[in-house]
C-alpha cells in the first residue's frame, strides 16, 4: 500500500525526534533569539541560542509545528551546539541545499544526524517545514551581526 | 447516486489518473475546481477560430471575439439574477474584485470614525483589504461572533451593525467550515442602518443557486476557477448606482472615452473598470462553465454535495480523535469539511492522505483569524464537488484511518 | 523567405480559415497575436493533468502546479535577461503592470513639484496612470517631442530630463508607428538625474531580443497575449531594491505572511504583489510561448519582420494618396505600419479590407495624444508577425487598391 | 470579389450623403447642442438644433467621421426637422434598434430615408458610427429637458 512510502519521509529517527524532541524549551539566558512563521500553516517557531567563547553553548526552541518541522528543530539544535556562528551559517546553507535535493559535499560531517532529512527532497511541499528552524537560527545570528 | 454522478466524472479527464500509484481522489475543490471538457474545448475553439482583441476592431475576428466576450456578461447577469449586464465587471478573481470595492468604493465613501463589520469566518481576501482601508481612512473594524457550533451569530451581527456602520462585508459560504451565512438577514440589518452590503461569494456561486437581488447584496464577488472555469477570471457584480460612483483603478486602453495630454475622460460602467486587454479567453471559458453548471442545475449540485456530506460526516464523526469544525448537521453545510486528528499536525495528515492518492488541503486556508478563533494553527480540509462520489468519500475515510494507524499507533 | 515561414504558419490553425470567403490575412498582431498549438497544448495538458491551486497545497497536484508556475518565473528572467527570478511579478498584462508602478512606486516616491517625463508616442496605458499620479501628488507631466520623421527626439529628451525628473516612462517600441526607441540613451539621461526609468515593452518583447539590464530599465512591463501566450497574463519586471520599496496593491490569499484581526504582514517580493489566485494556466502558457519564441530565435523574428516590411513598404509608398506615418526607412521599424488613404476614413478602409479577408485595425490605437500630434483623428494599422508572409503583404496591397477603387473612383 | 459585398454597406444613397452631406454646418442660432465622441476612433461630432413652436425648426452638425457616421448625421438632421422632441426621441430609439438588426414597426414612416442604414446591422463594428449623430441629438434634447 502507498502509505508504506510514508516511511521514506517519516523515518524512525524523525518520528523519534518529533515525539521526544531535544532542546524543546525556552532558554532564559539566551543572547540570540528569533521567531519565524510558516506562512502556509501559521505555525510559529522560536529559536534561542546562548553564545560562549565565540561558540554556541546552548540552543533551544519553542513553538508548534508538524512532525517534520519539530524533528528538524530538534536535530538542528543538537547539531549546532559547539559550533561558531560561521560554521552554523555554512550548515544552514548546506541543509537547505540538502532538502532541495542538491549534492552537499561532506554532508554527514557537516550536518550529522540531520542528513536523514534528505528524504524531504521527495516531498517538495514539506521543504518549508524542514527549513523553518534552520532559517530562524541563521537569521538570529545574522541579526546580531548587523547589530554589532 | 455515486454511480449516476460518474456521467459527469467522464467530463473531467484529469480525475482518471493515479497519484502515488493510487486512483486520484480530488478533494481540494474549495481551492480550485477541475475543468470539464466543454470548458477546455470552448477556450480552444475560441483560440482556433475567433481569437482577436475585443472592442477596438472593425475586422471580422475582432467582431466575433467581442460578441463572444460580451455575451458572457449577460450570461453572468442571468446566472446570479442581476438586473442589468452593465452591473457585471470582469476581474482577475474574487480577491481583485473585493480589493476594488475597498480601494475604490471604500476609499471614496468610508470616513474616519465609520465602522466596517466583518465576521470571524472571512477569508483574507475579504479581510485584509478592509484592514488596509480602515487604516487609511481611520475607520474601525468589528468582527461578528460565531455561535458555539460555528454559525454566524445573528445576535452579534445585530449588536455590531449600527448607524456608524459604513460597510458590512461577509462571505456567503465559509471556505473552512462550509457554513452558509444568512446573507439576506444581515443585508436587512445593514440596509436598515444605511450600510453597504459586500458579499464574498467565492464559495457559494459554484455550489448553490445565487440571486444577488434576493440576497440584498450591494456588491457580490466570485472567482471563475472555483466553478469549473479557467484561472485568471472573476466577477465583481455591483448595483449600478454604486458602480457609477466608483472611480476606476486601472487606467489604460479601452476604459477611456477621451485622452488629452493632461486630462482624461473615462467610459461608462462596466468598461471604465476594464483597463487594458482583459482575460478574453478566460471570460469566454467562464461562459462555458456557467452553461455546464446550468445544464446540471445548481439545485442538483447542492443536493449532490448534501448527499455526499450526509454520507461521509457520520463516518468521520465515528473516528476516535478526529475533531470536525463547524456545524455537525450536514444540512447546514456546503461540501466543505475541516478537521484535525488529535496529536497529528494537519500537514502530516495531508502528506499521508496524498500517499493514498487523496488530495486535501492543510493549513490556515487564508483564514488565520478563524484559526485563532477556533484555537488551532491549522486544519486539514476536504472539499467535495459535483464530480466526487461515495467511492471518493470511502477512500478519504480509509486514508484517514491509514494515517492514524501509521502515526499514532506506531506502525512505522 | 515567405515559403520557409509557412512552416511556422502550420502551428497556427486559426490562420487557415476564410473570412468573407477570402483567405484570412491576419495583420492585427499589435492588438493581439494568435497562439501556436504548442501553447494551446501546454495549457490543455496542464488542465488535464496537473491543475490545482498553487503554493498552498501539500498534495501532489498542488506540488506539480506550483512547480510549473514557478518555473516560468525563471524562464521569464532568462528571456529578458533579468538578474534574479524574484524580480518577476506576474500581472494581468502591461496595463496592470504600469498601473502598479504608478500607483505603488509612484505614489510613494513622486512628490509635489516633481516631473514625470513621457513621450508623444505613449499608449494610454503608459500615460493615463501617470496623469492620475501627477494629479494626485501634484507632479508635472512633460512630453518628449518627435523628430520630423516620427522618431524620438533625443535632444528634446535631454532638454526635458532634469534634476526635477522623478520618472521617465517610455515605450520600447511604438504601437502606432513601429519605431524602436533608444531606451539605453534615455535611461542614461534618467539615471544621470536620479530618475527612475519605466519601460513599456508591450510592442518590443514579442519582436526583438530584450535585455532589461543592458537597456538600463528600472521597471519593464509586457503582455503575454501579444507574444503568442494566452490572454490575461503579463509581467512586471523591476529591480529588486525598487520592488522591495513598493507597497502591495491587492490584498488577500497568498501574499500574506501573517494576518491578525487588525494588522497584517506581507510576504517577500514577488509574492506580496500576487494576491489571490493567479492566472496559473496563463502563466504556464506564457512559459510555452517563450519556449516557442526562443526555439525560433528573436533575432530570426526581427529579421523576418524586417524583410516583410522592406518588401511591403515601397509598394505602399507607391500608392498615390496613401500617407504612411513614422520613419520611411524599413530598418527603423518593427512590423507595424500605420497609414491613411487621403479622402477615406480609416474605419471605411478597414471595413473594406475586411471584405477582402484582411484584418487590420482602424482607430486611435489607444494613442490619442500621438494622433493629435500627427494631426489625424485615426489611422489604419497593419502589423506583421512571424507567421505572416509575402503573400499576406501582397493581399494587403491588393485590398488597399480595391478599396481605393471602390471609394475614391466611384466604382459603386 | 468579396469587395462587392461592400455595396451592402455602402449603398449609393449612403455614399451620396457622405460626399454631399446635408446640414453639415454650424447653426449659430441653435438652442440645443451636444458634442459626442466615438471613443474607438476619436471622431467628434457636434449636433445642433433650433426649436420653434415645440418643433425642431433647424438642425445642423459639424465634425469629422467615417462615411457611415457622416451619412447618418446627414440623414438624421434631414429627418428630424419638423418633429417634436418626443417624436425625435422615438426615432432615435427606433433607429438604434434598426441598426442592431431588430424589427422596428413602421420603420419607413418613422425614419424616412434613414432606413437604408439598416444594412449596418451586418457590420456590428460600425453600429457605433451609425448611431453617433442620433445619440447626440437625443442627449441634447434630454439635457435641455433636465434643465427645464
Ligand atoms: C505600447 C503598448 N503599451 C501598452 C499596451 C497595453 O497592453 P495590454 O492591453 O495587454 O495591457 C499596448 C497594447 O495595447 C501597447 O501596444
Ligand atoms: C471565501 C473565499 N473568498 C475569497 C477567496 C479568494 O479567491 P481568489 O483566490 O480566486 O481570488 C477564496 C478562495 O481562496 C475563498 O474561499
mmCIF file of N, CA, C and O in Angstrom, chain D residues 49-118:
data_model
loop_
_atom_site.group_PDB
_atom_site.id
_atom_site.type_symbol
_atom_site.label_atom_id
_atom_site.label_comp_id
_atom_site.label_asym_id
_atom_site.label_seq_id
_atom_site.Cartn_x
_atom_site.Cartn_y
_atom_site.Cartn_z
ATOM 1 N N UNK D 49 -29.458 72.079 -32.748
ATOM 2 C CA UNK D 49 -30.861 72.185 -33.155
ATOM 3 C C UNK D 49 -31.431 73.522 -32.720
ATOM 4 O O UNK D 49 -31.009 74.100 -31.717
ATOM 5 N N UNK D 50 -32.423 73.955 -33.465
ATOM 6 C CA UNK D 50 -33.127 75.199 -33.118
ATOM 7 C C UNK D 50 -34.612 74.851 -33.032
ATOM 8 O O UNK D 50 -35.186 74.279 -33.976
ATOM 9 N N UNK D 51 -35.222 75.157 -31.904
ATOM 10 C CA UNK D 51 -36.638 74.828 -31.706
ATOM 11 C C UNK D 51 -37.509 76.033 -32.056
ATOM 12 O O UNK D 51 -37.122 77.179 -31.821
ATOM 13 N N UNK D 52 -38.707 75.717 -32.557
ATOM 14 C CA UNK D 52 -39.697 76.767 -32.753
ATOM 15 C C UNK D 52 -41.074 76.136 -32.623
ATOM 16 O O UNK D 52 -41.337 75.091 -33.238
ATOM 17 N N UNK D 53 -41.932 76.722 -31.805
ATOM 18 C CA UNK D 53 -43.292 76.205 -31.586
ATOM 19 C C UNK D 53 -43.259 74.727 -31.194
ATOM 20 O O UNK D 53 -44.039 73.915 -31.705
ATOM 21 N N UNK D 54 -42.307 74.368 -30.351
ATOM 22 C CA UNK D 54 -42.255 72.995 -29.853
ATOM 23 C C UNK D 54 -41.774 71.973 -30.878
ATOM 24 O O UNK D 54 -41.851 70.763 -30.639
ATOM 25 N N UNK D 55 -41.303 72.459 -32.014
ATOM 26 C CA UNK D 55 -40.777 71.530 -33.005
ATOM 27 C C UNK D 55 -39.362 71.947 -33.409
ATOM 28 O O UNK D 55 -38.973 73.104 -33.208
ATOM 29 N N UNK D 56 -38.624 70.990 -33.998
ATOM 30 C CA UNK D 56 -37.282 71.317 -34.456
ATOM 31 C C UNK D 56 -37.388 72.046 -35.786
ATOM 32 O O UNK D 56 -37.877 71.478 -36.786
ATOM 33 N N UNK D 57 -36.955 73.308 -35.756
ATOM 34 C CA UNK D 57 -37.083 74.136 -36.949
ATOM 35 C C UNK D 57 -35.860 74.008 -37.844
ATOM 36 O O UNK D 57 -35.955 74.112 -39.069
ATOM 37 N N UNK D 58 -34.695 73.780 -37.196
ATOM 38 C CA UNK D 58 -33.463 73.639 -37.978
ATOM 39 C C UNK D 58 -32.515 72.710 -37.236
ATOM 40 O O UNK D 58 -32.545 72.621 -36.011
ATOM 41 N N UNK D 59 -31.693 72.007 -38.001
ATOM 42 C CA UNK D 59 -30.714 71.096 -37.399
ATOM 43 C C UNK D 59 -29.444 71.135 -38.239
ATOM 44 O O UNK D 59 -29.517 71.308 -39.469
ATOM 45 N N UNK D 60 -28.315 71.033 -37.579
ATOM 46 C CA UNK D 60 -27.057 71.028 -38.306
ATOM 47 C C UNK D 60 -26.031 70.210 -37.538
ATOM 48 O O UNK D 60 -26.246 69.872 -36.371
ATOM 49 N N UNK D 61 -24.956 69.860 -38.211
ATOM 50 C CA UNK D 61 -23.905 69.137 -37.490
ATOM 51 C C UNK D 61 -22.543 69.520 -38.054
ATOM 52 O O UNK D 61 -22.425 69.959 -39.209
ATOM 53 N N UNK D 62 -21.516 69.362 -37.220
ATOM 54 C CA UNK D 62 -20.139 69.590 -37.647
ATOM 55 C C UNK D 62 -19.270 68.484 -37.054
ATOM 56 O O UNK D 62 -19.682 67.802 -36.113
ATOM 57 N N UNK D 63 -18.107 68.325 -37.605
ATOM 58 C CA UNK D 63 -17.172 67.330 -37.067
ATOM 59 C C UNK D 63 -16.767 66.328 -38.130
ATOM 60 O O UNK D 63 -17.336 66.295 -39.220
ATOM 61 N N UNK D 64 -15.757 65.533 -37.760
ATOM 62 C CA UNK D 64 -15.235 64.575 -38.725
ATOM 63 C C UNK D 64 -15.742 63.181 -38.419
ATOM 64 O O UNK D 64 -16.203 62.909 -37.303
ATOM 65 N N UNK D 65 -15.640 62.311 -39.378
ATOM 66 C CA UNK D 65 -16.063 60.938 -39.133
ATOM 67 C C UNK D 65 -15.998 60.137 -40.420
ATOM 68 O O UNK D 65 -15.673 60.673 -41.491
ATOM 69 N N UNK D 66 -16.341 58.878 -40.294
ATOM 70 C CA UNK D 66 -16.281 57.989 -41.447
ATOM 71 C C UNK D 66 -17.520 58.181 -42.318
ATOM 72 O O UNK D 66 -18.445 58.919 -41.979
ATOM 73 N N UNK D 67 -17.532 57.510 -43.434
ATOM 74 C CA UNK D 67 -18.657 57.561 -44.368
ATOM 75 C C UNK D 67 -19.976 57.301 -43.651
ATOM 76 O O UNK D 67 -20.960 58.019 -43.854
ATOM 77 N N UNK D 68 -19.986 56.276 -42.824
ATOM 78 C CA UNK D 68 -21.235 55.885 -42.166
ATOM 79 C C UNK D 68 -21.695 56.965 -41.201
ATOM 80 O O UNK D 68 -22.875 57.337 -41.179
ATOM 81 N N UNK D 69 -20.775 57.500 -40.397
ATOM 82 C CA UNK D 69 -21.222 58.470 -39.403
ATOM 83 C C UNK D 69 -21.629 59.773 -40.076
ATOM 84 O O UNK D 69 -22.582 60.425 -39.650
ATOM 85 N N UNK D 70 -20.925 60.128 -41.142
ATOM 86 C CA UNK D 70 -21.277 61.361 -41.856
ATOM 87 C C UNK D 70 -22.633 61.210 -42.554
ATOM 88 O O UNK D 70 -23.502 62.078 -42.440
ATOM 89 N N UNK D 71 -22.817 60.105 -43.246
ATOM 90 C CA UNK D 71 -24.082 59.899 -43.948
ATOM 91 C C UNK D 71 -25.230 59.838 -42.950
ATOM 92 O O UNK D 71 -26.320 60.392 -43.191
ATOM 93 N N UNK D 72 -24.967 59.191 -41.821
ATOM 94 C CA UNK D 72 -26.017 59.041 -40.822
ATOM 95 C C UNK D 72 -26.395 60.398 -40.237
ATOM 96 O O UNK D 72 -27.585 60.699 -40.043
ATOM 97 N N UNK D 73 -25.403 61.245 -39.990
ATOM 98 C CA UNK D 73 -25.676 62.585 -39.459
ATOM 99 C C UNK D 73 -26.467 63.400 -40.485
ATOM 100 O O UNK D 73 -27.406 64.125 -40.133
ATOM 101 N N UNK D 74 -26.095 63.254 -41.714
ATOM 102 C CA UNK D 74 -26.784 63.982 -42.781
ATOM 103 C C UNK D 74 -28.259 63.561 -42.850
ATOM 104 O O UNK D 74 -29.166 64.392 -42.873
ATOM 105 N N UNK D 75 -28.481 62.269 -42.839
ATOM 106 C CA UNK D 75 -29.867 61.768 -42.911
ATOM 107 C C UNK D 75 -30.652 62.131 -41.654
ATOM 108 O O UNK D 75 -31.819 62.516 -41.725
ATOM 109 N N UNK D 76 -30.011 61.993 -40.514
ATOM 110 C CA UNK D 76 -30.700 62.269 -39.252
ATOM 111 C C UNK D 76 -31.180 63.709 -39.224
ATOM 112 O O UNK D 76 -32.352 63.990 -38.925
ATOM 113 N N UNK D 77 -30.267 64.632 -39.554
ATOM 114 C CA UNK D 77 -30.659 66.045 -39.486
ATOM 115 C C UNK D 77 -31.788 66.342 -40.480
ATOM 116 O O UNK D 77 -32.684 67.132 -40.187
ATOM 117 N N UNK D 78 -31.763 65.700 -41.623
ATOM 118 C CA UNK D 78 -32.892 65.841 -42.558
ATOM 119 C C UNK D 78 -34.206 65.407 -41.916
ATOM 120 O O UNK D 78 -35.229 66.081 -42.014
ATOM 121 N N UNK D 79 -34.162 64.241 -41.283
ATOM 122 C CA UNK D 79 -35.396 63.593 -40.848
ATOM 123 C C UNK D 79 -36.034 64.237 -39.618
ATOM 124 O O UNK D 79 -37.242 64.142 -39.433
ATOM 125 N N UNK D 80 -35.212 64.875 -38.763
ATOM 126 C CA UNK D 80 -35.812 65.362 -37.513
ATOM 127 C C UNK D 80 -36.469 66.728 -37.673
ATOM 128 O O UNK D 80 -37.208 67.160 -36.788
ATOM 129 N N UNK D 81 -36.159 67.397 -38.760
ATOM 130 C CA UNK D 81 -36.732 68.740 -38.924
ATOM 131 C C UNK D 81 -38.261 68.638 -39.010
ATOM 132 O O UNK D 81 -38.802 67.790 -39.739
ATOM 133 N N UNK D 82 -38.905 69.446 -38.205
ATOM 134 C CA UNK D 82 -40.374 69.430 -38.179
ATOM 135 C C UNK D 82 -40.964 68.500 -37.134
ATOM 136 O O UNK D 82 -42.176 68.430 -36.952
ATOM 137 N N UNK D 83 -40.082 67.776 -36.429
ATOM 138 C CA UNK D 83 -40.582 66.836 -35.421
ATOM 139 C C UNK D 83 -40.519 67.465 -34.017
ATOM 140 O O UNK D 83 -39.694 68.348 -33.759
ATOM 141 N N UNK D 84 -41.359 66.934 -33.127
ATOM 142 C CA UNK D 84 -41.275 67.364 -31.723
ATOM 143 C C UNK D 84 -40.160 66.584 -31.039
ATOM 144 O O UNK D 84 -39.776 65.501 -31.507
ATOM 145 N N UNK D 85 -39.648 67.090 -29.921
ATOM 146 C CA UNK D 85 -38.620 66.329 -29.190
ATOM 147 C C UNK D 85 -39.083 64.911 -28.870
ATOM 148 O O UNK D 85 -38.318 63.956 -28.997
ATOM 149 N N UNK D 86 -40.320 64.731 -28.479
ATOM 150 C CA UNK D 86 -40.812 63.380 -28.171
ATOM 151 C C UNK D 86 -40.736 62.488 -29.404
ATOM 152 O O UNK D 86 -40.346 61.318 -29.330
ATOM 153 N N UNK D 87 -41.112 63.048 -30.543
ATOM 154 C CA UNK D 87 -41.017 62.262 -31.784
ATOM 155 C C UNK D 87 -39.574 61.897 -32.098
ATOM 156 O O UNK D 87 -39.265 60.764 -32.492
ATOM 157 N N UNK D 88 -38.681 62.862 -31.906
ATOM 158 C CA UNK D 88 -37.264 62.592 -32.197
ATOM 159 C C UNK D 88 -36.744 61.489 -31.288
ATOM 160 O O UNK D 88 -36.043 60.577 -31.745
ATOM 161 N N UNK D 89 -37.101 61.550 -30.024
ATOM 162 C CA UNK D 89 -36.598 60.514 -29.121
ATOM 163 C C UNK D 89 -37.087 59.138 -29.560
ATOM 164 O O UNK D 89 -36.335 58.154 -29.515
ATOM 165 N N UNK D 90 -38.300 59.063 -30.018
ATOM 166 C CA UNK D 90 -38.818 57.790 -30.535
ATOM 167 C C UNK D 90 -38.045 57.344 -31.777
ATOM 168 O O UNK D 90 -37.728 56.160 -31.951
ATOM 169 N N UNK D 91 -37.748 58.316 -32.627
ATOM 170 C CA UNK D 91 -36.985 57.995 -33.840
ATOM 171 C C UNK D 91 -35.603 57.444 -33.489
ATOM 172 O O UNK D 91 -35.132 56.477 -34.087
ATOM 173 N N UNK D 92 -34.965 58.080 -32.508
ATOM 174 C CA UNK D 92 -33.612 57.653 -32.159
ATOM 175 C C UNK D 92 -33.626 56.224 -31.617
ATOM 176 O O UNK D 92 -32.801 55.389 -32.001
ATOM 177 N N UNK D 93 -34.593 55.936 -30.758
ATOM 178 C CA UNK D 93 -34.678 54.575 -30.231
ATOM 179 C C UNK D 93 -34.970 53.584 -31.348
ATOM 180 O O UNK D 93 -34.389 52.497 -31.412
ATOM 181 N N UNK D 94 -35.858 53.981 -32.251
ATOM 182 C CA UNK D 94 -36.163 53.118 -33.390
ATOM 183 C C UNK D 94 -34.944 52.900 -34.272
ATOM 184 O O UNK D 94 -34.640 51.781 -34.692
ATOM 185 N N UNK D 95 -34.193 53.964 -34.511
ATOM 186 C CA UNK D 95 -33.009 53.846 -35.359
ATOM 187 C C UNK D 95 -31.974 52.924 -34.719
ATOM 188 O O UNK D 95 -31.363 52.091 -35.379
ATOM 189 N N UNK D 96 -31.828 53.090 -33.420
ATOM 190 C CA UNK D 96 -30.874 52.259 -32.698
ATOM 191 C C UNK D 96 -31.256 50.774 -32.819
ATOM 192 O O UNK D 96 -30.400 49.916 -33.072
ATOM 193 N N UNK D 97 -32.522 50.480 -32.671
ATOM 194 C CA UNK D 97 -32.984 49.100 -32.870
ATOM 195 C C UNK D 97 -32.718 48.633 -34.300
ATOM 196 O O UNK D 97 -32.256 47.515 -34.541
ATOM 197 N N UNK D 98 -33.026 49.502 -35.244
ATOM 198 C CA UNK D 98 -32.873 49.160 -36.660
ATOM 199 C C UNK D 98 -31.456 48.707 -36.979
ATOM 200 O O UNK D 98 -31.254 47.647 -37.584
ATOM 201 N N UNK D 99 -30.457 49.504 -36.538
ATOM 202 C CA UNK D 99 -29.079 49.171 -36.909
ATOM 203 C C UNK D 99 -28.524 48.032 -36.064
ATOM 204 O O UNK D 99 -27.451 47.517 -36.343
ATOM 205 N N UNK D 100 -29.263 47.648 -35.011
ATOM 206 C CA UNK D 100 -28.855 46.450 -34.289
ATOM 207 C C UNK D 100 -29.591 45.225 -34.823
ATOM 208 O O UNK D 100 -29.512 44.145 -34.248
ATOM 209 N N UNK D 101 -30.322 45.400 -35.906
ATOM 210 C CA UNK D 101 -30.951 44.254 -36.565
ATOM 211 C C UNK D 101 -32.297 43.873 -35.988
ATOM 212 O O UNK D 101 -32.815 42.794 -36.289
ATOM 213 N N UNK D 102 -32.857 44.721 -35.147
ATOM 214 C CA UNK D 102 -34.172 44.389 -34.583
ATOM 215 C C UNK D 102 -35.288 44.879 -35.513
ATOM 216 O O UNK D 102 -35.101 45.789 -36.316
ATOM 217 N N UNK D 103 -36.434 44.268 -35.351
ATOM 218 C CA UNK D 103 -37.624 44.706 -36.092
ATOM 219 C C UNK D 103 -38.096 46.048 -35.541
ATOM 220 O O UNK D 103 -38.240 46.212 -34.333
ATOM 221 N N UNK D 104 -38.373 46.981 -36.419
ATOM 222 C CA UNK D 104 -38.921 48.269 -35.980
ATOM 223 C C UNK D 104 -40.248 48.488 -36.711
ATOM 224 O O UNK D 104 -40.261 48.548 -37.941
ATOM 225 N N UNK D 105 -41.354 48.581 -35.958
ATOM 226 C CA UNK D 105 -42.658 48.756 -36.617
ATOM 227 C C UNK D 105 -42.698 50.082 -37.393
ATOM 228 O O UNK D 105 -42.190 51.091 -36.910
ATOM 229 N N UNK D 106 -43.295 50.019 -38.567
ATOM 230 C CA UNK D 106 -43.446 51.236 -39.381
ATOM 231 C C UNK D 106 -42.131 51.974 -39.588
ATOM 232 O O UNK D 106 -42.076 53.208 -39.513
ATOM 233 N N UNK D 107 -41.084 51.252 -39.866
ATOM 234 C CA UNK D 107 -39.781 51.887 -39.877
ATOM 235 C C UNK D 107 -39.646 52.970 -40.950
ATOM 236 O O UNK D 107 -39.033 54.012 -40.699
ATOM 237 N N UNK D 108 -40.229 52.722 -42.097
ATOM 238 C CA UNK D 108 -40.087 53.708 -43.180
ATOM 239 C C UNK D 108 -40.775 55.010 -42.791
ATOM 240 O O UNK D 108 -40.264 56.103 -43.035
ATOM 241 N N UNK D 109 -41.936 54.859 -42.162
ATOM 242 C CA UNK D 109 -42.672 56.052 -41.756
ATOM 243 C C UNK D 109 -41.901 56.792 -40.661
ATOM 244 O O UNK D 109 -41.816 58.020 -40.659
ATOM 245 N N UNK D 110 -41.358 56.008 -39.740
ATOM 246 C CA UNK D 110 -40.661 56.602 -38.594
ATOM 247 C C UNK D 110 -39.364 57.298 -39.004
ATOM 248 O O UNK D 110 -39.058 58.390 -38.536
ATOM 249 N N UNK D 111 -38.606 56.649 -39.899
ATOM 250 C CA UNK D 111 -37.235 57.098 -40.125
ATOM 251 C C UNK D 111 -36.952 57.648 -41.517
ATOM 252 O O UNK D 111 -35.858 58.164 -41.778
ATOM 253 N N UNK D 112 -37.917 57.523 -42.406
ATOM 254 C CA UNK D 112 -37.707 58.055 -43.747
ATOM 255 C C UNK D 112 -36.535 57.388 -44.463
ATOM 256 O O UNK D 112 -36.273 56.194 -44.287
ATOM 257 N N UNK D 113 -35.763 58.201 -45.196
ATOM 258 C CA UNK D 113 -34.615 57.697 -45.954
ATOM 259 C C UNK D 113 -33.607 56.944 -45.102
ATOM 260 O O UNK D 113 -32.867 56.098 -45.608
ATOM 261 N N UNK D 114 -33.552 57.295 -43.809
ATOM 262 C CA UNK D 114 -32.501 56.732 -42.951
ATOM 263 C C UNK D 114 -32.617 55.215 -42.804
ATOM 264 O O UNK D 114 -31.689 54.564 -42.336
ATOM 265 N N UNK D 115 -33.759 54.641 -43.214
ATOM 266 C CA UNK D 115 -33.877 53.175 -43.104
ATOM 267 C C UNK D 115 -32.826 52.449 -43.919
ATOM 268 O O UNK D 115 -32.514 51.288 -43.657
ATOM 269 N N UNK D 116 -32.265 53.136 -44.878
ATOM 270 C CA UNK D 116 -31.242 52.476 -45.693
ATOM 271 C C UNK D 116 -30.050 52.039 -44.840
ATOM 272 O O UNK D 116 -29.329 51.095 -45.187
ATOM 273 N N UNK D 117 -29.876 52.688 -43.699
ATOM 274 C CA UNK D 117 -28.742 52.336 -42.823
ATOM 275 C C UNK D 117 -28.963 51.014 -42.087
ATOM 276 O O UNK D 117 -28.094 50.538 -41.352
ATOM 277 N N UNK D 118 -30.117 50.413 -42.286
ATOM 278 C CA UNK D 118 -30.392 49.066 -41.786
ATOM 279 C C UNK D 118 -29.243 48.101 -42.118
ATOM 280 O O UNK D 118 -28.936 47.187 -41.358
#
